[in-house]
Amino acid sequence: MPTERSRIATLAAAVAIALCVANVSAAPDLGEPVSAADLVGLSITIGPDGNGLPPGRGTAIDGVDLYVDRCASCHGVRGQGRTGPALAGGAGTLAGKAPVRTVGSYWPHATTLFDYIRRAMPYDNPMSLTNEQVYQLTAYVLWLNGIVGRDESIDARTLPGVKMPNRAGFVNAWDARDRD
Amino acid sequence: MRGTRYGPGVLTRFANVSDPIPVAGGGLLSRRALLKGAMVMGAGAALPATAANEHLGAAMAWQKTPGRPPTGYGNPSRFESAVTRTTYNRYGAIALGNGGSFTPLERLRGTITPNGLHFERHHQGVPDIDPAKHRLVVHGLVRRPLRFSIDALGRYPMTSTTAFIECAGNSFPNTNDKPPQVTCGEIHGLVSCSEWTGVPLAMLLEEAGVRTDAKWIVAEGADAVSMHRSIPIEKARDDALVALYQNGERLRPEQGYPVRLLLPGWEGNMSVKWLHRLELVTAPVQARDETSHYTDALPDGRALQFTFEMGVKSVITQPSPGWMLQGPGYYDISGLAWSGAGHVARVDVSADGGRTWAQAELLETAQPFAFTRFRLPWRWDGGPVRLMSRAMDEREQIQPTRAEWLQRYGAKQRYHYHAIQTWQVDDMGEVSNAY
């Protein structure tokens, strides 16, 4: 008896064959074409290579006022955490009994910080910041962790090259899995 | 919840059953013993004869009053109002939407979770999406970027699959140093099982024309954190479903209305709800929820990334904390087992803390990637016992002990806990969580 899993695969394969064999009209083909213009503002994912980073720049100094105004009430002025999680600190704690996992101690890629701030922060008003502001806050959080200098420009060119302290701290279990 | 009495009518106690043969310590009986006969005899014996006679011929109030008319959408009996999810919140008033709710596993039977009791885990609340304005976009490394309306998706050939969804953080309370004294659902209830219906993702990818350099697919939700995850293209093509229906009706808002992804057997966070964008890429994008969260701490301080499949797991749901056994005698142990590998092959039960085990009966509803219900008859002698269940899946992976699981990971590891659960029954019949 076919399993649910194999039935999904079979149904998909049937349509794939219908598409390939020549008669495209056999497939539902009910999607509308999407243009590059349609994706502006929608395609917001930033890759670790910096793919997707927008124009703009910011430094930690530029971001101080904004951070104090919009971030510090939850994360603390020094990123030590308050009602929200800590953003800084925790260096050297990961192998101990009380690991503190922050942007500085744990996150492997700096690009993730820009991506997450832009899509999700501030928590009470996500997607309200300009790209410039997101660069400023990214720079500020990296500076809190001692990863960049206070006047260092963070932009599409420099951010992917920021060396995160725990960059080598992850094992890719998917690539390492048994392929049986 | 602790100490709630559900009564012998709920946790079936069989009286006067001719003695079946014990198959393991602590009073465990053969799974082949007496299911049909015992139920008939048990039902007769559980009702005291005098109580039945007092009411013989006396019509009940609801027999003498017209019942209420039909309704547009049904609800459970008012006598079941206690059967609800237990909700929790991560950061209090500053982020009310960051939290979840636990399925009350100990109150349910069978293998399908009612839609209103499916567990929830939201990172920024439940969005109120107008399906007429919602689109699912497929783009990135494809020859034809496409956008699908919900109406359009509704015209595709659909398939159904019964699958559990389990939060990667399910059972995290048992990583605490001391066993938390809460219900089974409040420990293990970030897992539920439904029949999901929708369009195979492979079909939409085929129409968009995936380029050969596309190896991963980024799925993004339309909630207020635009939650996103990177998924290997193999899974997307194998059994991923773009789901529109849950147990026959349209998805509930808290389950991703109007459309969600379903990745059978993989950690729930990846079955992205409120799905609005699928981007084909060459490599994982290192999203916040696949780096800072949903990664597994190792003892040396490193962490495992991209551990997608949920481990083989089981738990006894009846009896469990909150139950009081009503005196020595026969009980039916019942529980759930599941595995991200597919089929549950076998479940063993112990009533003596793991010294001896007996094989449980797997009920015939069992399907791969779905809940499997198991049962085993048991005669409680009235003394303290430790009940455990241990599942094995089709890949012969065996559910670990708590000590074995803890040894694999570093401190404060909260994901992928799937160790054997021990329920302690004391000599008063009260059930509690134990390590």
Coordinates of C-alpha atoms in Angstrom, one line a residue:
Chain A
M1 CA 0.0 0.0 0.0
P2 CA 1.5 3.4 -0.9
T3 CA 2.4 5.6 2.0
E4 CA 1.2 9.2 2.4
R5 CA 4.7 10.3 1.6
S6 CA 4.9 8.3 -1.6
R7 CA 1.5 9.5 -2.7
I8 CA 2.6 13.1 -2.5
A9 CA 5.7 12.2 -4.5
T10 CA 3.6 10.3 -7.0
L11 CA 1.2 13.2 -7.5
A12 CA 4.0 15.6 -7.9
A13 CA 5.8 13.3 -10.3
A14 CA 2.7 12.9 -12.4
V15 CA 2.4 16.7 -12.8
A16 CA 6.1 17.0 -13.5
I17 CA 5.8 14.4 -16.3
A18 CA 2.8 16.2 -17.7
L19 CA 4.8 19.4 -17.8
C20 CA 7.9 17.9 -19.3
V21 CA 6.4 15.6 -21.9
A22 CA 5.2 18.5 -24.0
N23 CA 1.7 19.2 -23.0
V24 CA 2.2 22.2 -20.6
S25 CA -1.6 22.8 -20.5
A26 CA -2.0 19.6 -18.6
A27 CA -0.5 21.3 -15.6
P28 CA -2.6 23.8 -13.7
D29 CA -0.1 26.6 -14.3
L30 CA -2.2 29.1 -12.3
G31 CA 0.7 31.3 -11.1
E32 CA 1.0 34.9 -12.3
P33 CA 4.4 36.0 -13.6
V34 CA 6.4 38.1 -11.1
S35 CA 8.6 40.9 -12.2
A36 CA 11.7 42.3 -10.5
A37 CA 9.7 45.4 -9.6
D38 CA 7.1 43.2 -7.8
L39 CA 9.9 41.8 -5.5
V40 CA 11.1 45.2 -4.3
G41 CA 10.3 45.5 -0.6
L42 CA 9.2 41.9 -0.6
S43 CA 12.5 40.0 -1.1
I44 CA 14.1 41.0 2.2
T45 CA 16.4 38.1 3.0
I46 CA 20.1 38.8 3.5
G47 CA 22.5 36.0 2.8
P48 CA 25.8 35.5 4.7
D49 CA 27.7 36.7 1.6
G50 CA 25.8 40.0 1.8
N51 CA 23.4 39.1 -1.0
G52 CA 20.4 41.4 -0.6
L53 CA 22.0 44.1 1.4
P54 CA 20.6 47.5 0.4
P55 CA 22.5 50.8 -0.2
G56 CA 23.2 52.9 2.9
R57 CA 25.6 52.9 5.8
G58 CA 25.9 53.6 9.5
T59 CA 28.3 53.6 12.4
A60 CA 27.8 52.8 16.1
I61 CA 28.1 56.5 17.0
D62 CA 25.3 57.3 14.5
G63 CA 23.1 54.7 16.2
V64 CA 23.5 55.7 19.8
D65 CA 20.4 57.9 20.1
L66 CA 18.2 55.5 18.1
Y67 CA 19.4 52.5 20.2
V68 CA 18.7 54.3 23.5
D69 CA 15.3 55.4 22.2
R70 CA 14.0 52.2 20.6
C71 CA 16.1 49.3 21.9
A72 CA 17.5 49.9 25.3
S73 CA 14.2 49.6 27.3
C74 CA 14.2 45.8 26.5
H75 CA 17.8 45.0 25.8
G76 CA 19.6 47.4 28.2
V77 CA 21.8 50.4 27.2
R78 CA 24.9 48.2 27.2
G79 CA 23.0 45.2 25.5
Q80 CA 23.1 43.4 28.8
G81 CA 19.4 42.4 28.5
R82 CA 16.4 43.5 30.5
T83 CA 12.9 42.2 29.7
G84 CA 14.4 41.2 26.3
P85 CA 17.4 39.0 25.7
A86 CA 21.0 40.1 26.1
L87 CA 22.7 41.2 22.9
A88 CA 26.3 41.5 24.2
G89 CA 28.6 39.6 26.6
G90 CA 28.9 35.9 27.3
A91 CA 32.3 35.5 25.7
G92 CA 34.0 32.3 26.8
T93 CA 30.9 30.8 28.4
L94 CA 29.6 28.4 25.8
A95 CA 31.4 25.3 27.0
G96 CA 30.5 26.0 30.7
K97 CA 27.6 25.2 32.9
A98 CA 25.9 28.6 32.3
P99 CA 26.4 29.6 28.7
V100 CA 25.3 33.1 27.7
R101 CA 24.4 33.1 24.0
T102 CA 24.4 36.6 22.6
V103 CA 25.2 38.2 19.2
G104 CA 28.8 38.5 20.3
S105 CA 29.3 35.1 21.9
Y106 CA 27.2 33.0 19.7
W107 CA 26.0 34.4 16.3
P108 CA 28.1 33.1 13.4
H109 CA 27.2 35.8 10.8
A110 CA 26.9 39.6 11.1
T111 CA 24.5 39.7 8.2
T112 CA 21.9 37.9 10.3
L113 CA 21.8 40.9 12.6
F114 CA 20.9 43.3 9.8
D115 CA 18.4 40.9 8.4
Y116 CA 16.7 40.3 11.8
I117 CA 16.6 43.9 12.9
R118 CA 15.0 45.0 9.6
R119 CA 12.3 42.3 9.5
A120 CA 11.5 42.1 13.2
M121 CA 12.6 45.0 15.3
P122 CA 11.6 47.0 17.2
Y123 CA 9.4 44.4 18.5
D124 CA 6.4 46.7 18.9
N125 CA 6.8 48.3 15.5
P126 CA 8.6 46.0 13.1
M127 CA 9.6 47.2 9.6
S128 CA 9.4 50.8 10.8
L129 CA 13.2 51.6 10.4
T130 CA 14.9 52.9 7.4
N131 CA 17.8 50.9 5.9
E132 CA 20.2 53.6 7.2
Q133 CA 18.8 53.1 10.7
V134 CA 19.2 49.4 10.4
Y135 CA 22.8 49.8 9.5
Q136 CA 23.3 52.1 12.4
L137 CA 21.8 49.7 14.9
T138 CA 23.7 46.8 13.4
A139 CA 26.9 48.8 13.9
Y140 CA 25.9 49.7 17.5
V141 CA 25.2 46.1 18.5
L142 CA 28.5 44.9 16.9
W143 CA 30.3 47.8 18.8
L144 CA 28.7 46.8 22.1
N145 CA 30.4 43.4 21.6
G146 CA 33.7 44.9 20.7
I147 CA 33.6 43.5 17.2
V148 CA 33.8 46.8 15.3
G149 CA 35.0 50.3 16.2
R150 CA 32.6 53.1 17.1
D151 CA 33.4 55.0 13.8
E152 CA 33.6 52.0 11.6
S153 CA 31.2 52.2 8.6
I154 CA 28.9 49.3 8.3
D155 CA 27.4 48.9 4.8
A156 CA 26.8 46.3 2.1
R157 CA 30.5 46.0 1.4
T158 CA 31.8 45.8 4.9
L159 CA 29.1 43.8 6.8
P160 CA 29.7 40.4 5.2
G161 CA 33.4 40.7 6.0
V162 CA 32.8 41.4 9.8
K163 CA 34.5 38.5 11.6
M164 CA 32.2 37.1 14.2
P165 CA 34.0 35.5 17.3
N166 CA 32.0 32.3 17.1
R167 CA 32.1 31.9 13.3
A168 CA 33.7 28.4 13.6
G169 CA 31.5 27.3 16.5
F170 CA 28.9 25.5 14.4
V171 CA 28.7 22.0 12.9
N172 CA 26.5 21.6 9.8
A173 CA 24.6 18.5 10.8
W174 CA 22.7 18.3 7.4
D175 CA 25.9 18.1 5.4
A176 CA 27.4 15.6 7.9
R177 CA 24.4 13.3 8.0
D178 CA 24.5 9.7 7.0
R179 CA 23.3 9.4 3.4
D180 CA 21.6 6.1 3.4
Chain B
M1 CA -4.1 20.3 37.7
R2 CA -2.2 18.2 40.2
G3 CA -4.4 15.8 42.0
T4 CA -7.5 16.3 39.7
R5 CA -9.7 13.3 39.9
Y6 CA -10.9 12.1 36.6
G7 CA -12.6 9.1 38.0
P8 CA -12.6 5.4 37.1
G9 CA -14.9 5.8 34.2
V10 CA -12.3 7.8 32.3
L11 CA -9.2 5.7 33.1
T12 CA -10.8 2.4 32.6
R13 CA -10.3 0.0 35.4
F14 CA -11.2 -3.6 34.7
A15 CA -12.7 -5.5 37.6
N16 CA -13.3 -9.2 37.8
V17 CA -11.2 -10.0 34.7
S18 CA -10.0 -13.5 34.7
D19 CA -6.3 -13.3 35.4
P20 CA -4.2 -12.9 32.2
I21 CA -0.6 -13.9 32.4
P22 CA 1.9 -11.2 33.4
V23 CA 4.6 -10.5 30.8
A24 CA 6.9 -8.2 32.7
G25 CA 7.4 -6.8 36.2
G26 CA 5.1 -4.4 38.0
G27 CA 1.9 -6.1 36.8
L28 CA 2.2 -5.6 33.0
L29 CA 0.0 -8.0 31.0
S30 CA 0.2 -9.3 27.5
R31 CA -0.9 -6.8 24.9
R32 CA -2.9 -9.7 23.3
A33 CA -4.9 -10.2 26.5
L34 CA -8.6 -9.6 26.6
L35 CA -9.0 -6.2 24.9
K36 CA -12.5 -6.9 23.7
G37 CA -13.7 -9.1 26.5
A38 CA -12.2 -7.0 29.2
M39 CA -13.9 -3.9 27.9
V40 CA -17.3 -5.5 28.0
M41 CA -16.8 -6.9 31.4
G42 CA -15.2 -3.8 32.7
A43 CA -18.0 -1.6 31.6
G44 CA -20.5 -3.8 33.4
A45 CA -18.4 -4.0 36.5
A46 CA -17.6 -0.3 36.7
L47 CA -21.2 0.8 37.3
P48 CA -22.3 -0.1 40.7
A49 CA -25.5 -2.2 40.4
T50 CA -27.5 -0.1 42.9
A51 CA -26.8 3.2 41.1
A52 CA -28.1 1.8 37.9
N53 CA -31.3 0.4 39.5
E54 CA -32.2 3.7 41.2
H55 CA -32.5 5.4 37.9
L56 CA -34.1 2.5 36.0
G57 CA -37.1 3.9 34.2
A58 CA -36.6 7.5 35.5
A59 CA -36.2 9.8 32.5
M60 CA -33.5 12.4 32.7
A61 CA -34.3 16.1 32.6
W62 CA -32.9 16.3 29.0
Q63 CA -35.4 13.7 27.9
K64 CA -38.3 15.9 29.0
T65 CA -37.1 19.2 27.5
P66 CA -36.7 20.0 23.7
G67 CA -33.0 20.2 22.9
R68 CA -31.4 23.3 21.3
P69 CA -31.6 23.8 17.6
P70 CA -28.8 23.1 15.1
T71 CA -25.9 25.6 15.0
G72 CA -23.7 26.9 12.2
Y73 CA -20.5 25.7 13.9
G74 CA -20.3 23.1 16.6
N75 CA -18.5 23.3 20.0
P76 CA -17.7 20.7 22.6
S77 CA -20.1 19.9 25.4
R78 CA -20.1 22.5 28.2
F79 CA -19.0 19.6 30.5
E80 CA -15.7 19.4 28.5
S81 CA -14.9 23.1 29.2
A82 CA -11.8 22.1 31.2
V83 CA -10.2 20.5 28.1
T84 CA -8.2 23.5 26.9
R85 CA -4.6 24.4 25.9
T86 CA -2.3 25.8 28.6
T87 CA -0.9 29.0 27.3
Y88 CA 2.5 30.6 28.1
N89 CA 4.3 33.8 27.2
R90 CA 8.0 34.4 26.8
Y91 CA 8.5 38.1 27.6
G92 CA 5.4 39.3 29.3
A93 CA 3.5 42.5 28.4
I94 CA 6.3 43.8 26.1
A95 CA 5.7 40.9 23.6
L96 CA 2.3 39.2 24.2
G97 CA 2.5 37.5 20.8
N98 CA 5.7 35.6 21.7
G99 CA 4.5 32.5 23.3
G100 CA 2.5 29.4 22.7
S101 CA 0.1 26.8 24.1
F102 CA 0.3 23.2 24.9
T103 CA -2.0 20.5 23.7
P104 CA -3.7 18.7 26.7
L105 CA -2.4 15.2 25.6
E106 CA -3.6 13.6 28.8
R107 CA -7.2 14.6 28.0
L108 CA -7.3 13.2 24.4
R109 CA -7.6 9.8 22.9
G110 CA -7.0 8.5 19.4
T111 CA -4.4 10.1 17.2
I112 CA -5.9 13.2 15.7
T113 CA -5.7 16.5 17.6
P114 CA -8.8 18.6 17.4
N115 CA -8.1 21.9 15.6
G116 CA -8.9 24.1 18.6
L117 CA -6.4 22.1 20.7
H118 CA -3.4 22.0 18.3
F119 CA -0.4 23.4 20.0
E120 CA 0.7 26.9 19.2
R121 CA 4.1 28.5 19.1
H122 CA 4.3 32.1 17.7
H123 CA 7.3 34.4 17.5
Q124 CA 5.2 37.6 17.2
G125 CA 1.5 36.7 17.5
V126 CA -1.2 35.4 15.1
P127 CA -1.6 37.7 12.1
D128 CA -5.1 38.5 10.8
I129 CA -4.6 37.7 7.1
D130 CA -7.2 38.6 4.5
P131 CA -6.9 35.7 2.0
A132 CA -8.0 37.8 -0.9
K133 CA -4.8 39.9 -0.4
H134 CA -2.4 37.1 0.4
R135 CA -0.1 35.8 -2.3
L136 CA 2.5 33.0 -2.3
V137 CA 5.5 34.1 -4.3
V138 CA 8.1 31.6 -5.7
H139 CA 11.3 33.3 -6.9
G140 CA 15.0 33.3 -6.7
L141 CA 16.8 30.7 -8.8
V142 CA 13.9 29.8 -10.9
R143 CA 13.2 30.3 -14.6
R144 CA 9.7 31.7 -14.1
P145 CA 9.1 33.6 -10.8
L146 CA 5.4 33.1 -10.0
R147 CA 2.8 34.4 -7.6
F148 CA -0.2 32.3 -6.5
S149 CA -3.4 33.6 -5.0
I150 CA -5.2 31.4 -2.5
D151 CA -8.0 30.9 -5.0
A152 CA -5.5 29.7 -7.6
L153 CA -3.9 27.3 -5.1
G154 CA -7.4 26.0 -4.4
R155 CA -7.7 24.8 -8.0
Y156 CA -4.6 22.6 -7.9
P157 CA -4.8 18.9 -7.4
M158 CA -4.5 18.3 -3.6
T159 CA -3.4 15.4 -1.5
S160 CA -3.8 14.7 2.2
T161 CA -1.2 13.4 4.7
T162 CA -1.7 12.7 8.4
A163 CA 1.4 14.1 10.2
F164 CA 2.5 15.3 13.6
I165 CA 4.0 18.7 14.0
E166 CA 6.4 19.0 16.9
C167 CA 8.1 22.1 18.1
A168 CA 11.8 21.7 18.3
G169 CA 11.6 22.9 21.9
N170 CA 8.9 20.3 22.9
S171 CA 9.4 18.7 26.4
F172 CA 12.0 21.4 27.4
P173 CA 10.6 21.4 31.0
N174 CA 12.3 18.0 31.4
T175 CA 15.7 19.5 30.8
N176 CA 15.3 21.2 34.2
D177 CA 17.3 19.8 37.1
K178 CA 14.2 18.8 39.0
P179 CA 11.2 17.2 37.3
P180 CA 8.5 19.9 37.0
Q181 CA 5.2 18.8 38.5
V182 CA 2.8 19.8 35.7
T183 CA 0.6 17.8 33.4
C184 CA 1.8 15.5 30.6
G185 CA 0.6 18.1 28.1
E186 CA 2.4 20.9 29.8
I187 CA 5.6 19.0 29.4
H188 CA 5.1 17.2 26.1
G189 CA 2.2 19.1 24.5
L190 CA 4.1 21.1 21.9
V191 CA 3.2 18.3 19.5
S192 CA -0.1 17.6 17.8
C193 CA -1.2 15.5 14.8
S194 CA -3.6 16.4 12.0
E195 CA -4.7 15.4 8.6
W196 CA -3.2 18.2 6.3
T197 CA -4.5 18.8 2.8
G198 CA -2.9 20.9 0.1
V199 CA -0.7 21.1 -2.9
P200 CA 2.6 19.3 -3.1
L201 CA 5.4 21.9 -3.1
A202 CA 7.2 20.0 -5.8
M203 CA 4.3 20.8 -8.2
L204 CA 4.7 24.6 -7.7
L205 CA 8.5 24.3 -8.0
E206 CA 8.1 22.4 -11.2
E207 CA 6.0 25.1 -12.7
A208 CA 8.4 27.8 -11.6
G209 CA 11.3 25.9 -13.2
V210 CA 14.0 25.4 -10.5
R211 CA 17.5 26.1 -11.8
T212 CA 20.1 23.4 -11.2
D213 CA 22.2 25.7 -8.9
A214 CA 19.3 26.0 -6.5
K215 CA 20.0 23.8 -3.5
W216 CA 18.0 25.3 -0.7
I217 CA 14.7 27.1 -0.4
V218 CA 13.9 29.9 2.0
A219 CA 10.4 29.8 3.4
E220 CA 9.1 33.0 4.9
G221 CA 5.9 33.7 6.8
A222 CA 3.8 36.9 6.7
D223 CA 3.7 37.4 10.5
A224 CA 5.2 40.4 12.3
V225 CA 8.7 38.9 12.4
S226 CA 8.5 37.6 8.9
M227 CA 9.8 34.3 10.3
H228 CA 12.0 32.5 7.8
R229 CA 14.0 29.2 7.5
S230 CA 16.3 27.6 5.0
I231 CA 15.1 24.2 3.8
P232 CA 17.1 21.7 1.7
I233 CA 15.7 21.3 -1.8
E234 CA 15.6 17.5 -1.3
K235 CA 12.9 17.9 1.4
A236 CA 11.0 20.4 -0.7
R237 CA 10.8 17.9 -3.5
D238 CA 10.2 14.8 -1.4
D239 CA 7.2 15.3 0.7
A240 CA 6.7 19.0 1.5
L241 CA 3.1 20.1 1.3
V242 CA 1.7 23.6 0.8
A243 CA -1.2 23.1 3.2
L244 CA -4.6 24.9 3.0
Y245 CA -6.7 22.5 5.1
Q246 CA -6.4 20.9 8.6
N247 CA -8.6 18.0 9.5
G248 CA -10.9 18.9 6.6
E249 CA -11.5 22.6 7.3
R250 CA -9.4 25.6 6.3
L251 CA -6.4 26.2 8.5
R252 CA -7.0 28.0 11.8
P253 CA -5.3 31.4 12.0
E254 CA -3.0 30.1 14.7
Q255 CA -1.9 27.3 12.3
G256 CA -1.0 29.6 9.4
Y257 CA -4.2 30.6 7.7
P258 CA -4.6 30.9 4.8
V259 CA -1.5 28.7 3.9
R260 CA 1.3 27.0 5.6
L261 CA 4.2 24.8 4.8
L262 CA 4.2 21.2 6.1
L263 CA 7.5 19.3 6.3
P264 CA 6.5 15.9 7.8
G265 CA 8.8 14.7 10.6
W266 CA 10.9 17.9 10.8
E267 CA 11.1 20.4 13.6
G268 CA 7.9 22.4 13.6
N269 CA 9.5 25.8 13.2
M270 CA 10.3 24.9 9.6
S271 CA 6.7 24.2 8.7
V272 CA 6.4 27.9 8.2
K273 CA 2.9 29.4 8.9
W274 CA 1.3 32.2 7.0
L275 CA 3.6 31.2 4.1
H276 CA 4.0 34.0 1.6
R277 CA 7.4 33.6 0.0
L278 CA 9.6 30.8 -1.2
E279 CA 13.1 31.9 -2.5
L280 CA 15.4 29.4 -4.2
V281 CA 19.0 29.9 -3.2
T282 CA 22.4 28.1 -3.4
A283 CA 23.0 27.8 0.4
P284 CA 21.3 28.4 3.7
V285 CA 20.8 32.1 4.4
Q286 CA 21.8 31.8 8.1
A287 CA 18.5 33.2 9.4
R288 CA 18.2 34.2 13.0
D289 CA 16.1 31.1 13.7
E290 CA 18.7 28.7 12.3
T291 CA 21.7 30.3 14.1
S292 CA 20.9 32.0 17.3
H293 CA 17.9 29.7 17.9
Y294 CA 17.1 26.1 16.9
T295 CA 20.7 25.1 17.1
D296 CA 21.8 22.4 19.5
A297 CA 24.5 23.0 22.2
L298 CA 27.3 20.4 22.3
P299 CA 29.4 19.7 25.5
D300 CA 32.5 21.3 23.9
G301 CA 30.7 24.7 23.4
R302 CA 30.1 24.2 19.7
A303 CA 26.6 23.8 18.4
L304 CA 24.9 21.6 15.8
Q305 CA 23.1 23.5 13.0
F306 CA 20.4 22.2 10.7
T307 CA 19.2 19.2 12.8
F308 CA 15.9 19.0 11.2
E309 CA 14.4 15.5 11.9
M310 CA 12.6 15.0 15.2
G311 CA 13.8 12.0 17.2
V312 CA 11.9 8.9 18.0
K313 CA 9.7 9.5 21.0
S314 CA 6.8 8.2 23.1
V315 CA 4.9 9.1 26.3
I316 CA 2.2 7.5 28.3
T317 CA -0.7 9.8 28.3
Q318 CA -3.1 7.7 30.5
P319 CA -2.2 7.5 33.4
S320 CA -0.1 10.6 33.8
P321 CA 0.3 13.5 36.3
G322 CA -3.1 14.7 37.5
W323 CA -4.6 11.3 37.5
M324 CA -5.5 9.4 40.7
L325 CA -5.7 5.6 40.3
Q326 CA -8.8 4.4 42.1
G327 CA -7.3 1.5 44.0
P328 CA -5.5 -1.6 43.0
G329 CA -6.7 -3.5 39.9
Y330 CA -6.7 -3.5 36.2
Y331 CA -6.0 -0.4 34.1
D332 CA -5.3 0.2 30.4
I333 CA -2.1 2.0 29.8
S334 CA -2.4 4.3 26.8
G335 CA 0.1 6.6 25.1
L336 CA 1.4 8.2 21.9
A337 CA 4.6 7.5 19.9
W338 CA 6.0 9.2 16.9
S339 CA 9.2 9.6 14.9
G340 CA 10.6 12.0 12.3
A341 CA 12.1 9.0 10.6
G342 CA 8.6 7.7 9.6
H343 CA 7.0 4.7 11.1
V344 CA 7.0 3.8 14.8
A345 CA 8.1 0.1 14.7
R346 CA 7.6 -0.8 18.3
V347 CA 6.8 0.5 21.8
D348 CA 7.8 -1.2 25.0
V349 CA 6.3 -0.4 28.4
S350 CA 7.9 -0.9 31.8
A351 CA 6.2 -0.8 35.2
D352 CA 9.3 -1.3 37.3
G353 CA 11.4 1.7 36.3
G354 CA 13.0 0.0 33.3
R355 CA 14.2 -3.3 34.7
T356 CA 11.8 -5.3 32.6
W357 CA 9.8 -4.3 29.5
A358 CA 6.7 -5.6 27.7
Q359 CA 5.8 -4.9 24.1
A360 CA 2.7 -2.7 23.8
E361 CA 0.0 -3.1 21.1
L362 CA 0.2 -0.5 18.4
L363 CA -3.3 0.4 17.3
E364 CA -4.1 0.0 13.6
T365 CA -4.4 3.7 12.8
A366 CA -0.6 3.9 12.8
Q367 CA 0.9 5.9 9.8
P368 CA 4.4 7.2 9.1
F369 CA 5.1 10.7 10.4
A370 CA 1.9 10.6 12.4
F371 CA 0.9 9.8 16.0
T372 CA 0.9 6.1 16.8
R373 CA -1.4 5.1 19.7
F374 CA -0.2 2.3 21.9
R375 CA -1.8 0.4 24.8
L376 CA -1.0 -2.3 27.3
P377 CA -3.2 -3.8 30.0
W378 CA -1.8 -3.5 33.5
R379 CA -2.8 -4.8 36.9
W380 CA -1.7 -2.4 39.6
D381 CA -0.9 -4.0 43.0
G382 CA -1.4 -0.8 44.9
G383 CA 2.3 -0.2 45.6
P384 CA 4.6 2.5 44.3
V385 CA 5.6 1.9 40.6
R386 CA 7.5 3.7 37.9
L387 CA 5.8 3.6 34.5
M388 CA 7.9 4.2 31.3
S389 CA 7.5 3.8 27.6
R390 CA 10.3 3.4 25.0
A391 CA 9.7 3.7 21.2
M392 CA 11.7 2.3 18.4
D393 CA 11.3 3.5 14.8
E394 CA 11.6 2.0 11.3
R395 CA 15.3 2.9 11.3
E396 CA 15.8 1.0 14.5
Q397 CA 16.5 4.1 16.4
I398 CA 15.6 3.7 20.1
Q399 CA 14.3 6.4 22.4
P400 CA 17.2 7.3 24.7
T401 CA 17.1 7.5 28.5
R402 CA 17.2 11.0 30.0
A403 CA 20.9 10.4 31.1
E404 CA 21.9 9.3 27.6
W405 CA 20.2 12.4 26.1
L406 CA 21.8 14.8 28.5
Q407 CA 25.2 13.3 27.9
R408 CA 25.0 14.2 24.2
Y409 CA 24.5 17.9 24.7
G410 CA 25.9 21.0 26.4
A411 CA 24.3 23.0 29.2
K412 CA 21.0 24.7 28.6
Q413 CA 20.2 22.7 25.5
R414 CA 16.5 23.1 25.1
Y415 CA 15.8 21.6 21.6
H416 CA 15.1 18.0 20.4
Y417 CA 14.5 16.5 23.9
H418 CA 13.0 13.1 23.3
A419 CA 14.1 11.0 26.2
I420 CA 12.1 8.3 28.0
Q421 CA 9.5 9.7 30.4
T422 CA 9.0 8.2 33.8
W423 CA 5.7 8.6 35.7
Q424 CA 5.9 7.7 39.4
V425 CA 2.7 6.2 40.8
D426 CA 2.7 6.4 44.6
D427 CA 0.8 4.0 47.0
M428 CA -2.1 6.4 47.1
G429 CA -2.4 6.1 43.3
E430 CA -1.2 9.7 42.6
V431 CA 0.9 10.1 39.4
S432 CA 3.8 12.5 39.2
N433 CA 6.7 13.4 37.0
A434 CA 10.0 11.6 37.9
Y435 CA 13.5 11.3 36.5

